[in-house]
Every structure is written in structure tokens, then in C-alpha cells.
Tab-separated table of C-alpha atoms and ligand atoms in Angstrom:
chain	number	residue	atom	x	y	z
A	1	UNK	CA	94.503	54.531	66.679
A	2	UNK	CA	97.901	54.650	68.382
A	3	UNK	CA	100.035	51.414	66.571
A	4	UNK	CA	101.817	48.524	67.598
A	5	UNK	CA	104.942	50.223	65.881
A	6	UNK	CA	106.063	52.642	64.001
A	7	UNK	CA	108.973	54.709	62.534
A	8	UNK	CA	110.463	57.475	63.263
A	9	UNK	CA	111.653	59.753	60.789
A	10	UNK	CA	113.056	63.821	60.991
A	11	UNK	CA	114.584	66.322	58.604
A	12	UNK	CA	118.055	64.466	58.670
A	13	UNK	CA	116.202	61.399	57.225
A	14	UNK	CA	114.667	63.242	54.508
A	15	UNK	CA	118.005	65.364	53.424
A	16	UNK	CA	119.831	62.288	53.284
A	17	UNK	CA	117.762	60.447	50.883
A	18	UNK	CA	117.083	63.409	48.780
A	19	UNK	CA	121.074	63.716	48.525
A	20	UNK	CA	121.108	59.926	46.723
A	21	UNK	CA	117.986	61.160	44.575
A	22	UNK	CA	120.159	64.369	43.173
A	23	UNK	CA	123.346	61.954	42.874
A	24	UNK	CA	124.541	59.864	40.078
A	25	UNK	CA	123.727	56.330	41.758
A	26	UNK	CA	120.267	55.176	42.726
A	27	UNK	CA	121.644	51.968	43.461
A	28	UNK	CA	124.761	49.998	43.438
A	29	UNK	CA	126.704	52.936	44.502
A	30	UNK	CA	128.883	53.985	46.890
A	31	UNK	CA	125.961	54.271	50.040
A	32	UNK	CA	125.601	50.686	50.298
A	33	UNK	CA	129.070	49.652	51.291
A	34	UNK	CA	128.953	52.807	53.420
A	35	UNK	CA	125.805	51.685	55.952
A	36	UNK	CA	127.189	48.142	55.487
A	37	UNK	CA	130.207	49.112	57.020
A	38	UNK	CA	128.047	51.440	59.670
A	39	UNK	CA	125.958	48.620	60.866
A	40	UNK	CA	129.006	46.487	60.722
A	41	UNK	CA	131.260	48.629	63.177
A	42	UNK	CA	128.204	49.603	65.750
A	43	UNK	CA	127.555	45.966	65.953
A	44	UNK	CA	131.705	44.716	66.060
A	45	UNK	CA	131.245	42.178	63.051
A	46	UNK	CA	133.852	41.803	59.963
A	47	UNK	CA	131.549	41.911	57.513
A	48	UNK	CA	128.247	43.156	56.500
A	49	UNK	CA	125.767	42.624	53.430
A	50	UNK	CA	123.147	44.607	52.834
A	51	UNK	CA	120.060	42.972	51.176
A	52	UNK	CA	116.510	44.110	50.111
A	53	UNK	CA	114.509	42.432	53.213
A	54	UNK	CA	115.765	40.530	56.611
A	55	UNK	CA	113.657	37.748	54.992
A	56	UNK	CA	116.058	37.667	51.477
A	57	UNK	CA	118.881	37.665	54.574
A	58	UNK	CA	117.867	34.723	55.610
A	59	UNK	CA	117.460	33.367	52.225
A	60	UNK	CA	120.956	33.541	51.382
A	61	UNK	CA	122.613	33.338	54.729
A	62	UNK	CA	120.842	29.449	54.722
A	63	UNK	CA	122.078	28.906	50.967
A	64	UNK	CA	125.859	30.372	52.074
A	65	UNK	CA	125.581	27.620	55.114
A	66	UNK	CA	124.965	24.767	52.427
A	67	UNK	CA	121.358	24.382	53.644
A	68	UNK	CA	119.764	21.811	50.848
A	69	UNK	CA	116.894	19.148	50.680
A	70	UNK	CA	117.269	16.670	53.167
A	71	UNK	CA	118.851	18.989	55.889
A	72	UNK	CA	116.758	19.802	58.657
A	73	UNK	CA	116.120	23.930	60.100
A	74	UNK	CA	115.105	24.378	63.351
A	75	UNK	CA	113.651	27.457	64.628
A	76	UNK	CA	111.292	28.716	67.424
A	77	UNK	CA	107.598	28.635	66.262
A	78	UNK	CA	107.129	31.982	68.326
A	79	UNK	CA	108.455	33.801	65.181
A	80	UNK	CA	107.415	35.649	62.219
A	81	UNK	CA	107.055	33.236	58.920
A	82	UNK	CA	110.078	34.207	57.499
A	83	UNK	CA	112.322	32.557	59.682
A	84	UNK	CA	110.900	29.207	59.006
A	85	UNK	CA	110.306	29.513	55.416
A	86	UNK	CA	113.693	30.583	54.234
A	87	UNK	CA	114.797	26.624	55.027
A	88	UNK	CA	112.210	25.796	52.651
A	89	UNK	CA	113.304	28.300	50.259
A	90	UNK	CA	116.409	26.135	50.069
A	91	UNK	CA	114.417	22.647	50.032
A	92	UNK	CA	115.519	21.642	53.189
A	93	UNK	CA	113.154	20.567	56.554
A	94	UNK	CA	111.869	22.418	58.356
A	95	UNK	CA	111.237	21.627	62.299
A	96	UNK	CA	110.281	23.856	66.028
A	97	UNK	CA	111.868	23.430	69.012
A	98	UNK	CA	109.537	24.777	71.859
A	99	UNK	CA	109.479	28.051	73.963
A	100	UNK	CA	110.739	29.192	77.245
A	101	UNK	CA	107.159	30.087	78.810
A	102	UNK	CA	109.188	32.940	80.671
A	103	UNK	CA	111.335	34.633	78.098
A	104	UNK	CA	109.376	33.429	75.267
A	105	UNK	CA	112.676	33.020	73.529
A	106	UNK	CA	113.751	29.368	72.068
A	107	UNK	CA	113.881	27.004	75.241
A	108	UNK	CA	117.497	25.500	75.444
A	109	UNK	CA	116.452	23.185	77.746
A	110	UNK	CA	114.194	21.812	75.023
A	111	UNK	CA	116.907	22.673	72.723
A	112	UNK	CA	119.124	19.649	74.388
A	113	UNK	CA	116.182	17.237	74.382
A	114	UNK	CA	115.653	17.819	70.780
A	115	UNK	CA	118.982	17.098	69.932
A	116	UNK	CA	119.322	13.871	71.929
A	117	UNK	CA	116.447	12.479	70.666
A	118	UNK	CA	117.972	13.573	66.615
A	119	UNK	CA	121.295	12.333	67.005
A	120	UNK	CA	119.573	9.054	67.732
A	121	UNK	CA	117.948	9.287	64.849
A	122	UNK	CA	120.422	10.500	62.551
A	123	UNK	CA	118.302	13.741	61.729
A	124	UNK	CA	120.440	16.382	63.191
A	125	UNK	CA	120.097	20.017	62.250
A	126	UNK	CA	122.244	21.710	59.852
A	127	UNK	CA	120.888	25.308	60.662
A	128	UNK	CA	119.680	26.441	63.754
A	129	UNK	CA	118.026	29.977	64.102
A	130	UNK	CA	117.454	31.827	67.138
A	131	UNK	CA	114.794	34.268	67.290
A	132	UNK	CA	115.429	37.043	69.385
A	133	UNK	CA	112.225	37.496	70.257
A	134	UNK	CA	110.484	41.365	71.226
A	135	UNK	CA	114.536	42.031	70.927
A	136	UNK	CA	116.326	40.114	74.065
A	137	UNK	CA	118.828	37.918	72.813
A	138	UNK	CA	118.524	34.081	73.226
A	139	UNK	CA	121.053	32.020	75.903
A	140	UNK	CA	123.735	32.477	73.190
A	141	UNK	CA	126.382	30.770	74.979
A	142	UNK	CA	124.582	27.505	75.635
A	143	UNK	CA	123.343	27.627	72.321
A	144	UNK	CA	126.543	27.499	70.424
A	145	UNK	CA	128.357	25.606	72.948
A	146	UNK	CA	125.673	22.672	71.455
A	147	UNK	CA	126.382	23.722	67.876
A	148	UNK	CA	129.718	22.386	68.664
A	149	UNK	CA	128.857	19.807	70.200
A	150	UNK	CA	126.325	18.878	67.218
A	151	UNK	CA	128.322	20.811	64.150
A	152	UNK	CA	124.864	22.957	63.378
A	153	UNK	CA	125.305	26.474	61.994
A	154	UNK	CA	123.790	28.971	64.011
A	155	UNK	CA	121.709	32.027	62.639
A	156	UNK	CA	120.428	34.544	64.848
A	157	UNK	CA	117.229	35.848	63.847
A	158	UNK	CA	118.036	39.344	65.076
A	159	UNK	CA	115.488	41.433	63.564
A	160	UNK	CA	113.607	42.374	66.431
A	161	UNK	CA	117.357	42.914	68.773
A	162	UNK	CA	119.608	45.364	66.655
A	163	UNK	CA	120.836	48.032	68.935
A	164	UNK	CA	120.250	45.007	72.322
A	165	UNK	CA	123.272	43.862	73.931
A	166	UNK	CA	123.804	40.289	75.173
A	167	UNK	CA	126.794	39.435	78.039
A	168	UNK	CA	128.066	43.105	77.696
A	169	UNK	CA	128.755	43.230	73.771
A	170	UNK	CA	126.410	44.233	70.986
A	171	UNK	CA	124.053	41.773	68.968
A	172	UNK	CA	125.247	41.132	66.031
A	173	UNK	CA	129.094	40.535	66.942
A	174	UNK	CA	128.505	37.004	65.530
A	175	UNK	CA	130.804	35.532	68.442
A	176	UNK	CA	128.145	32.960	69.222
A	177	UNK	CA	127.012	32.639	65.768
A	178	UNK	CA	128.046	32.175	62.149
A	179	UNK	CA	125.636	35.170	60.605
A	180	UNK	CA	122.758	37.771	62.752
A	181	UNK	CA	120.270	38.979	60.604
A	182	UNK	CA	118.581	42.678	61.130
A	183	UNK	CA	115.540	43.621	59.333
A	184	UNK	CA	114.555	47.317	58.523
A	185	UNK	CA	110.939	47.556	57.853
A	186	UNK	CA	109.347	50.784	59.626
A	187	UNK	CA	108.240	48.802	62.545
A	188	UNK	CA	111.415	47.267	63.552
A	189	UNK	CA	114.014	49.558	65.843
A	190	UNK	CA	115.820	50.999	62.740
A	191	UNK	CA	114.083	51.529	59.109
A	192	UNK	CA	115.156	51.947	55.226
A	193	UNK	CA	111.383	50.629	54.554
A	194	UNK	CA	112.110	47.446	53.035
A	195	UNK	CA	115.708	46.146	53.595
A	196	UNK	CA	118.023	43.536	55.847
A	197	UNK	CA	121.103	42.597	56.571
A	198	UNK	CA	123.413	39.647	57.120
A	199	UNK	CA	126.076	40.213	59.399
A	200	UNK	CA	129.165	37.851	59.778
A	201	UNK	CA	132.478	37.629	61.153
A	202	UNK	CA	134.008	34.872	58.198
A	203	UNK	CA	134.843	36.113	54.586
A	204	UNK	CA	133.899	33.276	52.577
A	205	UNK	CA	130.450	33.778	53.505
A	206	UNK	CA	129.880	37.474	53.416
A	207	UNK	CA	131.449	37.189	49.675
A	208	UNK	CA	129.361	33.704	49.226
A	209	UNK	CA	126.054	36.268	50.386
A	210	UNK	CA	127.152	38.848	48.250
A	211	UNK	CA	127.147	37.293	45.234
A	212	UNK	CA	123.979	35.721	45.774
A	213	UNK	CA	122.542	38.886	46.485
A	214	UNK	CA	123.152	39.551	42.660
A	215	UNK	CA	122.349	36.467	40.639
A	216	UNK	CA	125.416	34.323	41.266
A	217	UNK	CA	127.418	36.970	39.230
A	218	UNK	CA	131.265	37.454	40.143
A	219	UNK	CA	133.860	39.932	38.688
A	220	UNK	CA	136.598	38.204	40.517
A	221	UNK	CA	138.810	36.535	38.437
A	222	UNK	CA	140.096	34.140	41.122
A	223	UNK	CA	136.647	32.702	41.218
A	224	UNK	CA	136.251	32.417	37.313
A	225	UNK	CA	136.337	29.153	34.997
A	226	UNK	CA	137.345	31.011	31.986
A	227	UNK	CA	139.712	33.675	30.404
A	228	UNK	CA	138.549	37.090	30.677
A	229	UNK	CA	137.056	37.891	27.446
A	230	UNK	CA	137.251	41.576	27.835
A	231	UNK	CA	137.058	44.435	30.347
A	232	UNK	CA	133.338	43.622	30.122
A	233	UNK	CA	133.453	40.064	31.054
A	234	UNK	CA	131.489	38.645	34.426
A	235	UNK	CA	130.939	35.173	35.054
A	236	UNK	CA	127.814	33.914	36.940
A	237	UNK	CA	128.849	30.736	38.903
A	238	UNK	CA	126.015	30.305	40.837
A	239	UNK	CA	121.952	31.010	40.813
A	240	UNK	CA	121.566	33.742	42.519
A	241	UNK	CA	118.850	36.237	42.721
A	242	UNK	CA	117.631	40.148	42.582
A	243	UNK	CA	117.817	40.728	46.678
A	244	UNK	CA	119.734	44.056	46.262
A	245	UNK	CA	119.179	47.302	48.277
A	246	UNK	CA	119.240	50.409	46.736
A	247	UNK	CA	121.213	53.453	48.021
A	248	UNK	CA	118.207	55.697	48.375
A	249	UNK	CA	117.455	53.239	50.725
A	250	UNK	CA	121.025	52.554	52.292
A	251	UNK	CA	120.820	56.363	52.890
A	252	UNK	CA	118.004	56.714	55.093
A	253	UNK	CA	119.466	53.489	57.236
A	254	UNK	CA	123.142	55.200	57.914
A	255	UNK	CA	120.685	58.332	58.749
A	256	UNK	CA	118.221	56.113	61.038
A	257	UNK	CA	121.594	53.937	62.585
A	258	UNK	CA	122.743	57.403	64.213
A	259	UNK	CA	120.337	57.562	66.106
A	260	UNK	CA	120.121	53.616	66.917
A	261	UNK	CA	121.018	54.353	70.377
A	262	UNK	CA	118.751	57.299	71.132
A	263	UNK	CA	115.657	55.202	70.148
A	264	UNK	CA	116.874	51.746	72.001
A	265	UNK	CA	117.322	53.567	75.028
A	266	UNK	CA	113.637	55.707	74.663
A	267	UNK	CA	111.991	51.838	73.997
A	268	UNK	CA	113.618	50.703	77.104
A	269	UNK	CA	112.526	53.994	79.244
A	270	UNK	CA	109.100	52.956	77.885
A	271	UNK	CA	109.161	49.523	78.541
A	272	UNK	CA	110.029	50.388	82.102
A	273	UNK	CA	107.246	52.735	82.801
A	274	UNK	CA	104.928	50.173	81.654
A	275	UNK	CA	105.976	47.703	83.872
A	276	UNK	CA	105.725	49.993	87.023
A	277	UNK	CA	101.883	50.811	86.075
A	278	UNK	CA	101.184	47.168	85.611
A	279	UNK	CA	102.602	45.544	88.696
A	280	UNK	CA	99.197	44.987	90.187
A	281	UNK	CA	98.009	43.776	87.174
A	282	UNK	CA	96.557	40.360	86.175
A	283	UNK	CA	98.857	39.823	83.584
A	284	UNK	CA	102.140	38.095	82.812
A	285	UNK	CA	105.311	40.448	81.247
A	286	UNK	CA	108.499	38.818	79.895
A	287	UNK	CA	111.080	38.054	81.860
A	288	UNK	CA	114.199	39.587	80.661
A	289	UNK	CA	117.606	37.630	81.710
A	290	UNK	CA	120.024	39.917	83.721
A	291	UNK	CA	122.939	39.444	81.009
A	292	UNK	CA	120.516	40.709	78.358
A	293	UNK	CA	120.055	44.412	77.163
A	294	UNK	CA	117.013	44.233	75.098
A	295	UNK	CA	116.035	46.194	72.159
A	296	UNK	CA	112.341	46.019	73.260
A	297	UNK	CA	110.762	45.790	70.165
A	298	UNK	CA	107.523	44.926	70.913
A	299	UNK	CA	106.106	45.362	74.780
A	300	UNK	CA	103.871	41.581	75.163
A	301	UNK	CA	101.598	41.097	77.743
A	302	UNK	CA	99.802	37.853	78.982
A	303	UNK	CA	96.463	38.017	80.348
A	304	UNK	CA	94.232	34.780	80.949
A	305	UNK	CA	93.362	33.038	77.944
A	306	UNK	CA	89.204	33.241	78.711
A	307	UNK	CA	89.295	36.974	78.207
A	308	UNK	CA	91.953	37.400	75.489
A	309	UNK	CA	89.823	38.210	72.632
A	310	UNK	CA	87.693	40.015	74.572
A	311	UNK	CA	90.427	42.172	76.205
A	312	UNK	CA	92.085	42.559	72.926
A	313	UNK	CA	88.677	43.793	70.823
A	314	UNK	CA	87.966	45.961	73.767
A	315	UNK	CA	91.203	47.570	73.649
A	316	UNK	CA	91.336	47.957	69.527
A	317	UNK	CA	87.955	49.811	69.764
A	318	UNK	CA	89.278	52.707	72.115
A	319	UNK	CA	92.022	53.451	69.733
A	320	UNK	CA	94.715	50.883	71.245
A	321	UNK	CA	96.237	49.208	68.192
A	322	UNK	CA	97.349	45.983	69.586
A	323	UNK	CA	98.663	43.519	67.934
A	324	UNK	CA	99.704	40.053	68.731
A	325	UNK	CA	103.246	37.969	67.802
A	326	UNK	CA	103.060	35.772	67.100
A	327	UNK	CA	100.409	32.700	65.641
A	328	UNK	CA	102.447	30.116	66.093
A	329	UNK	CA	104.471	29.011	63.014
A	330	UNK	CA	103.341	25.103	62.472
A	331	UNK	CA	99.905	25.789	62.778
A	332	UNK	CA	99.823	28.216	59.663
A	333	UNK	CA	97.362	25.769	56.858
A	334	UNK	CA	101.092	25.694	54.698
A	335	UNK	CA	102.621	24.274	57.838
A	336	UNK	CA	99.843	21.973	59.094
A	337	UNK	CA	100.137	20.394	55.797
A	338	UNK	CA	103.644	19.450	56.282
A	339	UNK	CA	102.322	17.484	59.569
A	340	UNK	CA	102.534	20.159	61.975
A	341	UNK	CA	99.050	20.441	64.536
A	342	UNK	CA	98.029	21.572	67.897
A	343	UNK	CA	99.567	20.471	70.790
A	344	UNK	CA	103.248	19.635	69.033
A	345	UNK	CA	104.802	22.576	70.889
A	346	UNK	CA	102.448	23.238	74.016
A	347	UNK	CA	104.478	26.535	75.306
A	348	UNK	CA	104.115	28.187	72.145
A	349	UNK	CA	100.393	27.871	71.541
A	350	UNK	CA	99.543	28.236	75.278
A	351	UNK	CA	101.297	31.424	74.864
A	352	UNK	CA	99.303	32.133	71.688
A	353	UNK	CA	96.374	32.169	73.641
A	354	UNK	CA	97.160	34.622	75.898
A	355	UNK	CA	99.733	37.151	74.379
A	356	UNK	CA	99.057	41.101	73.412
A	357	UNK	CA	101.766	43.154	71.773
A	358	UNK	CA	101.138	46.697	73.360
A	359	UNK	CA	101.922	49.936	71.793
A	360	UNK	CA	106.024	50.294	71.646
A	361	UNK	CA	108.122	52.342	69.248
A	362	UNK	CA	110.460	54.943	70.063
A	363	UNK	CA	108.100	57.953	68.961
A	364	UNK	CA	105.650	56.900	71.144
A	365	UNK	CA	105.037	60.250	73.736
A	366	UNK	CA	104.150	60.105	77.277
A	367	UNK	CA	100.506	61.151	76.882
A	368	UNK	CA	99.948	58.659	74.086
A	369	UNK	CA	101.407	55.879	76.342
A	370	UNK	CA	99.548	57.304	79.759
A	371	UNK	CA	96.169	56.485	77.518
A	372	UNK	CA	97.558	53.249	76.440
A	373	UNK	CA	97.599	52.630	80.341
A	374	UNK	CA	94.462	53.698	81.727
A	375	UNK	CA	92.394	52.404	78.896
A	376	UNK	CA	94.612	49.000	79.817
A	377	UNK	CA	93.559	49.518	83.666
A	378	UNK	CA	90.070	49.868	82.866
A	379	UNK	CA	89.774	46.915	80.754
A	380	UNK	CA	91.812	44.510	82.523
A	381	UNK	CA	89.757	45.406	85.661
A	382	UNK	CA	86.234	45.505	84.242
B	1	PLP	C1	110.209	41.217	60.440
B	1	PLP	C2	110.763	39.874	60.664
B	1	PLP	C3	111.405	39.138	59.656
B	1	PLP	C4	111.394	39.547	58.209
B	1	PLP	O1	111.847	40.843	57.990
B	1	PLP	P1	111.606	41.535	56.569
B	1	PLP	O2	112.666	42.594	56.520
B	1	PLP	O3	110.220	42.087	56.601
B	1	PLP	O4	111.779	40.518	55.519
B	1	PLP	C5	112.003	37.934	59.980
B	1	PLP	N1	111.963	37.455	61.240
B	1	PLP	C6	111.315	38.108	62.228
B	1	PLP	C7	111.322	37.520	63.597
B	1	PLP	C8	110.697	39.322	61.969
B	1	PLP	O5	110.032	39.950	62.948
């Protein structure tokens, strides 16, 4: 079966983790603050904090923003779980704001509705989070040009975009945003195999993030209610949590991040080649804005919604591993029960109905992608 996704890994990988494994610091050492600062300076952010998963990012970067019960999150429902839940998490509400049936990407048109409608209201968001979704970057401008306008923070879900460029300059320069979140689990474009990171351009809340990465715990005096008792004295002034990432891991990302470029650029030769075989094809592919460099992390496809399951079975038993992202967020049973149901955001589930994640990740080879497009061809055209 030829995946979805996968990572790629070479001897350089290997040596560097086996260097942490023969050092004196497994974690908490000095390889964290080193790929921190890495990711930090290829992306042109201030500050970076390096956490066990993208979705313990987003945990923290909504607690650093003062997310709480009775705030509301909104999000795209074209997303992975994570960025909805981690406004739960923090015992806030959680709400969708519908899809761009082109780009697939949070609809800003909808966006401004939304808005209009919950000012009225008095139920404004305090967080929104864009989704970069398959890796091209949402209509940042607009999008913080109405989180002035309505004082929400913005979060960019940027899981699926590190390495992508919007307007010119990297993802993840936080210039539209208050914190970009990357993930690094083996399918996404870079890997440590579980880890994140929050990105941000403001002090208070990388050092806000960082101590909620480690249970709330400060050394720094200036923050501290008491005397020092000792040399040995910490003081934990807020609940924090266990969301660490280890250098063995922080190792294998500055490894992987060298070589960011190399396998952004390989997705996006891919990505191309597909499109050319597929322009007489039945199908729909995702418009990409011209001021958008995406990190193509996943390849979608739309083909009519009476053969979807058919086309996608067909194409699993001759070794294709599709996949499909994603089921959209308020129908999940935990979501429903909160009030969500069908029709609420109409782009998103048509889209459902019709979407295939093809084959994409950097170590995919010619051959195996040639097969991915004649066994396509003869499905599609059966
Ligand atoms: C993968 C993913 C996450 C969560 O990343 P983890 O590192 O697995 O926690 C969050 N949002 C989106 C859109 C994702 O694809």
C-alpha cells in the first residue's frame, strides 16, 4: 500500500539522535532551545516553544490568550479535532465558521457574516484559529485586519503549512497573528514523531507558554510571591502541565528542519505533476491563491459525491492508501451533542462528501506516484 503520508528519514537523522542518546541530557537540555531557535529563525518569529504535540500547542497558546469558560473559539470545521478541542480544553465555546468551497480554507467572507451577526449578539470570539488547510495559508490579511476590528486573538493552525510562504514571507512570522502552531508527527512536512510548536513574535506569551509547558513552575524571581528559600527554590504560580519535548526528539527536528526546504519544494514538484495528469479529469483540485506558496501537505481531490465511496474502496484495494481530511468537526457524536448537526455548515459537509486525500509526502518516487495515476485514470473512468 503506498500511504497518504509519510516521513522521511536518512543517516543524518539517525546520527543526530543517537548523539542526544550518548549525551548527558535526554531532555531538558541544551537541544531544545537549539531547534526552538532553528524553527524560530527559518520562519522570522521572536520566539519559539517547543512542546510535546501541535495539539498541547494549542492547548497552551489558548490558555496564554486568556481563553476561559464563557469565551467563544472559532475555527474551520474542515480541520483535524485538535483544533477545536483545545478551546474546550480551556472551558470555553466552541463554534465553525464555514469553508471556502474553492480553497477549502476558512471562508472570510463567511468570516464577516459571522461576526456581524455576534457583535449583535454580544458573543464575539476571543480566539480565532485559522487552519491552513493541505498547507496554503488562509487570507491572512483580511483575517487580522477583522481581529482588529473585533479585538479576537488570532491562532494559525499551521500544522499542515510549515515550510509554505504567504505574501512573499514565511508562515509562521506571526505578522498577521499572535501565535502559528507547527505539528511534527511523521506525516506532517517535518517530523520529531510526536512534538509541536508555538511560535510568536510577543515575550509575555512565549514565557506565559513556557511555563505552562512545565506545570506552572517559574525560576524567575521577578515572577515570585516569596523570598527565595534557597538555591533550590521554584515557585509554581500557575497549573500547568507535562507538555515537554525531549531532546532526543528536538534532535531529529533541527536534523529534519535542514532539509525543510528540499522536501517543500519535492511536495510541490509532486503536486504539480499531478495536476497536469488530471486536467481531463472529472474531479475538482484546490485552488491555490496566487500570493500563497503552499506546503502541500496533503494532495485532495473532489470527485462526485455518488461514486465517492466507491472510487475511494476501489482505489484502497489496488494498493492506493487514500485517505480523506477531513469529517467535518461538528458532526463528530462529542460535537453533535453540544448542538452541532448536518446542514449547519453546508460547504464543509458537501465537501465531505466528495473529498480524497491522494498519496503526497516528499519520499514519494516517480514510479510510485505514476501508479498512483493510472490506477486513478482507470477508476475515475470506469
Ligand atoms: C496534525 C494536526 C494537529 C495536531 O497535531 P499533533 O502534533 O498530532 O498534536 C492539529 N491540527 C491539524 C490541522 C492537524 O492536521
Amino acid at each position: 500500500m503506498i500511504p497518504y503520508g509519510q516521513q522521511s528519514i536518512n543517516q543524518a537523522d539517525v546520527d543526530a539522535v543517537v548523539e542526544v542518546l550518548r549525551s548527558e541530557f535526554l531532555t531538558q537540555g541544551s537541544v531544545v532551545p537549539a531547534f526552538e531557535k532553528a524553527v524560530a529563525s527559518h520562519c522570522g518569529a521572536n520566539h519559539a516553544v517547543a512542546v510535546s504535540s501541535a495539539t498541547s500547542a494549542l492547548h497552551v497558546a489558548c490558555l496564554a490568550l486568556g481563553l476561559r469558560s464563557g469565551d467563544w473559539l472559532w475555527t474551520s470545521p474542515n480541520t483535524f479535532v485538535a483544533s477545536a478541542n483545545c478551546g474546550l480544553y480551556c472551558g470555553a465555546n466552541v463554534d465553525f465558521v464555514d469553508i471556502d468551497p474553492q480553497t477549502y480554507n476558512l471562508c472570510v467572507d463567511a468570516l464577516i457574516s459571522k461576526l456581524e451577526i455576534a457583535e449583535k449578539e454580544n458573543r464575539l470570539p476571543k480566539v480565532l484559529i485559522a487552519v491552513h488547510f493541505a498547507g496554503q495559508s488562509c487570507d491572512m490579511a483580511r483575517i487580522s485586519e477583522l481581529a482588529e476590528k473585533y479585538s479576537f486573538s488570532i491562532i494559525e493552525d499551521g500544522t499542515h503549512a510549515l515550510g509554505g510562504a504567504y505574501k512573499g514571507q514565511a508562515v509562521g512570522n506571526c505578522c498577521y497573528s499572535d501565535i502559528t502552531v507547527f505539528s511534527f508527527h511523521p506525516v506532517k512536512i517535518i517530523t520529531t514523531g510526536e512534538g509541536g510548536m508555538a511560535l510568536t513574535n510577543n515575550e509575555e506569551l512565549a514565557n506565559y507558554m513556557m511555563r505552562l509547558r512545565t506545570h506552572g513552575i517559574t525560576r524567575d524571581i521577578s515572577l515570585m510571591t516569596h523570598e527565595a528559600h534557597g538555591p533550590w527554590y521554584y515557585e509554581q504560580v500557575e497549573l500547568g502541565f507535562n507538555y515537554r519535548m525531549t531532546d532526543i526528539q528536538a534532535a531529529l527536528g533541527i536534523s529534519q528542519l535542514s532539509r525543510l526546504d528540499d522536501f517543500v519544494s519535492r511536495r510541490n514538484q509532486l503536486a504539480q505533476r499531478y495536476d497536469e495528469a488530471f486536467v481531463d479529469f472529472p474531479i475538482q483540485l484546490q485552488l491555490v491563491p496566487r500570493d500563497v506558496y503552499s506546503a502541500r501537505h496533503l494532495n485532495v481531490v473532489r470527485v462526485s459525491a455518488e461514486r465517492h465511496l466507491e472510487i475511494f474502496q476501489r482505489l484502497r484495494t489496488q494498493g492506493i492508501g487514500v485517505s480523506l481530511h477531513y469529517i467535518p468537526v461538528h458532526l463528530q457524536p462529542y460535537y453533535r451533542r453540544l448542538g452541532f448537526t448536518e446542514g449547519n455548515f453546508p460547504h464543509a459537509e458537501s465537501y465531505y462528501r466528495e473529498a480524497i486525500s491522494l498519496p503526497m509526502f516528499a519520499a514519494l518516487s516517480e514510479s510510485s506516484q505514476e501508479r498512483v495515476i493510472t490506477v486513478f485514470h482507470q477508476v475515475i473512468h470506469s
